Coordinates of C-alpha atoms in Angstrom, one line a residue:
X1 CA 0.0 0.0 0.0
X2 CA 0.8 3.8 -0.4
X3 CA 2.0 5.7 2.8
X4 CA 4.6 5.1 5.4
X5 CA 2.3 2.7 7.2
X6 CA 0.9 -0.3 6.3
X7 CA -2.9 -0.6 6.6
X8 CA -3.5 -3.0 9.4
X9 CA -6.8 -5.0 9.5
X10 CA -7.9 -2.7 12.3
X11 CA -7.9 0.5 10.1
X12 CA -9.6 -1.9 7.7
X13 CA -12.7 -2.9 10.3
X14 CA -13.1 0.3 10.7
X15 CA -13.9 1.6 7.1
X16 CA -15.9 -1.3 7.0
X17 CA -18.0 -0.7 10.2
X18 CA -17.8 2.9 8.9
X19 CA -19.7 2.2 5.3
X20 CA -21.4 -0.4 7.5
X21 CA -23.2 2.2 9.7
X22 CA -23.7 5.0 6.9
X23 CA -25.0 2.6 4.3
X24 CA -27.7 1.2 7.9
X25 CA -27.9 3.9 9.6
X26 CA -31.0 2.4 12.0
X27 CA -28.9 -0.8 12.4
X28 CA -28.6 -1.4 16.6
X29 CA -24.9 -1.7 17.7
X30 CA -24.7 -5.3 18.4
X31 CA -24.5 -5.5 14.4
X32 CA -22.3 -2.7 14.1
X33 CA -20.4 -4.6 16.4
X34 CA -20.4 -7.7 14.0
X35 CA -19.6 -5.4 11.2
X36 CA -16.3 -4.6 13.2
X37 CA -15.4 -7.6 14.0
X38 CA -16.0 -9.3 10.4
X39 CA -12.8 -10.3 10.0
X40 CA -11.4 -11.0 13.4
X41 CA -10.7 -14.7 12.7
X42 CA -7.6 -13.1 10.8
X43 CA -7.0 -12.4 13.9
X44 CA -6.3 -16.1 15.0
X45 CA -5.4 -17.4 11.7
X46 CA -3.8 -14.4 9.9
X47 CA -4.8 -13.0 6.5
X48 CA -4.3 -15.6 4.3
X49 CA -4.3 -14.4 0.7
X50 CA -7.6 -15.6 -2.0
X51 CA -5.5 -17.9 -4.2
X52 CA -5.1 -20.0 -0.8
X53 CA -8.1 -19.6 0.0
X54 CA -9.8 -20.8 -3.1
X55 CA -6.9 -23.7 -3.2
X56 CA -8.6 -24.8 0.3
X57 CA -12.1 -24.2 -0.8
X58 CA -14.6 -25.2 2.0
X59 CA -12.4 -26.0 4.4
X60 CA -11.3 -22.5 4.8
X61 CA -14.6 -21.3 5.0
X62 CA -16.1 -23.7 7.5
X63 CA -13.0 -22.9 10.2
X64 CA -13.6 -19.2 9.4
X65 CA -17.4 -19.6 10.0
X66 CA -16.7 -21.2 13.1
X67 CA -13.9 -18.9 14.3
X68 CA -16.4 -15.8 14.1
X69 CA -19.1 -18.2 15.7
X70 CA -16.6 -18.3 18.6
X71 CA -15.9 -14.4 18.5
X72 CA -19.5 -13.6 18.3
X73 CA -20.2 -15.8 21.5
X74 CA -17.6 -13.8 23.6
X75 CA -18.1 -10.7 22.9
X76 CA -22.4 -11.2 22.7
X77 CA -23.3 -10.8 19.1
X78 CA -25.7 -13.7 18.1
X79 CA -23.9 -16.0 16.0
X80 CA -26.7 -16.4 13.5
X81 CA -27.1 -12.7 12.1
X82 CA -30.1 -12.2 10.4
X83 CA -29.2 -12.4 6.4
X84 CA -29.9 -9.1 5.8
X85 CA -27.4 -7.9 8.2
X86 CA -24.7 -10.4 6.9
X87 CA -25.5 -8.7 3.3
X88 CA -24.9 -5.5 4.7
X89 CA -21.7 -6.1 6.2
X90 CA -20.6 -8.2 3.1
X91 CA -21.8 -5.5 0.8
X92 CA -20.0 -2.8 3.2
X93 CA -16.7 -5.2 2.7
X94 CA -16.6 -5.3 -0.8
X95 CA -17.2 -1.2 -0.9
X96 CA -14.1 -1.0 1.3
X97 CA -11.9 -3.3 -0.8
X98 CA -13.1 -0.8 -4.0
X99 CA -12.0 2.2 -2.1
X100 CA -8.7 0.5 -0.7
X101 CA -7.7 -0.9 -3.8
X102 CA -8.4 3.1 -5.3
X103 CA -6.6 4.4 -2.8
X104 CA -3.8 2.6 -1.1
X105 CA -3.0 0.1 -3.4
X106 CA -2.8 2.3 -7.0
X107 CA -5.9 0.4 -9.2
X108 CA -6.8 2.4 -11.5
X109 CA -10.6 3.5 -11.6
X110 CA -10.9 1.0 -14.9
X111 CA -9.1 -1.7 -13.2
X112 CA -11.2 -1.4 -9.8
X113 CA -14.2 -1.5 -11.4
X114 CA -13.1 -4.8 -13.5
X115 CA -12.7 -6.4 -10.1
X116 CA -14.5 -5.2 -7.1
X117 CA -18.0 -3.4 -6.3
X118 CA -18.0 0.6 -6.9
X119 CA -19.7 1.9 -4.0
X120 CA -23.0 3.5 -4.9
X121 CA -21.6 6.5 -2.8
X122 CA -18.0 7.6 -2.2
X123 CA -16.4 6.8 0.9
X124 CA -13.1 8.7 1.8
X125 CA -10.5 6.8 3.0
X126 CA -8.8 8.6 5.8
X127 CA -5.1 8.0 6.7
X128 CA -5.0 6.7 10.3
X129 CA -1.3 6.6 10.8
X130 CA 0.9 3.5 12.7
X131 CA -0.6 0.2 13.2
X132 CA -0.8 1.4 16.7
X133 CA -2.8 3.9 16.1
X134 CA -5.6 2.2 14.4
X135 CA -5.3 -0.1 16.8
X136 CA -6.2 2.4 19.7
X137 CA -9.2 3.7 17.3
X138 CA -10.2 0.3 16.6
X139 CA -10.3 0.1 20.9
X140 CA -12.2 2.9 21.6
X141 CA -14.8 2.3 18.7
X142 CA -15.4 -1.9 20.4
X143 CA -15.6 0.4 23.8
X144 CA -18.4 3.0 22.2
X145 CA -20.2 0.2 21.3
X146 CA -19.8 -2.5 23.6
X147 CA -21.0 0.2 26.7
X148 CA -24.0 1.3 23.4
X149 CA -24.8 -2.2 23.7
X150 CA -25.2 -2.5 27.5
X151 CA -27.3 0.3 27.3
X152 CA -29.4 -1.5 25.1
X153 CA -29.9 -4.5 27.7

């Protein structure tokens, strides 16, 4: 990527979650929360790249699925989301990989829209700095809506 950091899966749950919550705005925050945390099985089993992925096929997917199963039981989020919801935060995904790939990774307009969704809507892509950094937003956004959430109860 462009910049003198690398964007970390932190910064990148949060543009999701971002989109996510502009794209739903009535959505309660125990699916913002899931929106988040989409890709926190990463988080156990790293970011493995698609070609892998695809070379894996189901197998892959099934331990993902039951990673975030796990994830969604600790931190309270149901781990059946309605489909709609999981649309959402796949939909709000695929925006950020459009804007990422625009923006950090130097695709051409032509060549992101050959590959990946075009947001209906723009969505700036704001620089968050170090690692660290995102990783202190990505804190204090679970804390906003973990306490949003026990509100809720």
């Amino acid at each position: 990527t462009v910049g003198p950091y690398p964007f970390s899966v932190a910064a990148h749950s949060l543009f999701v979650e971002k989109i996510f919550s502009r794209e739903n705005p009535d959505m309660p925050p125990v699916y913002q929360l899931a929106a988040l945390l989409h890709d926190s099985p990463e988080y156990v089993i790293g970011d493995l790249i698609s070609p892998f992925k695809q070379a894996i096929s189901g197998h892959y997917k099934h331990i993902e699925n039951k990673l975030l199963e796990a994830i969604h039981i600790k931190f309270g989020i149901p781990t059946q989301l309605p489909k709609s919801v999981t649309e959402a935060i796949k939909k709000s995904d695929h925006y950020a990989a459009y804007e990422e790939a625009r923006g950090l990774a130097g695709f051409s307009e032509t060549e992101a829209n050959s590959i990946f969704v075009k947001p209906q809507h723009s969505y700036e892509l704001s620089p968050i700095g170090s690692p660290d950094q995102a990783k202190q937003m990505f804190l204090q956004r679970y804390d906003f809506l973990d306490k949003a959430i026990q509100r809720a109860r």
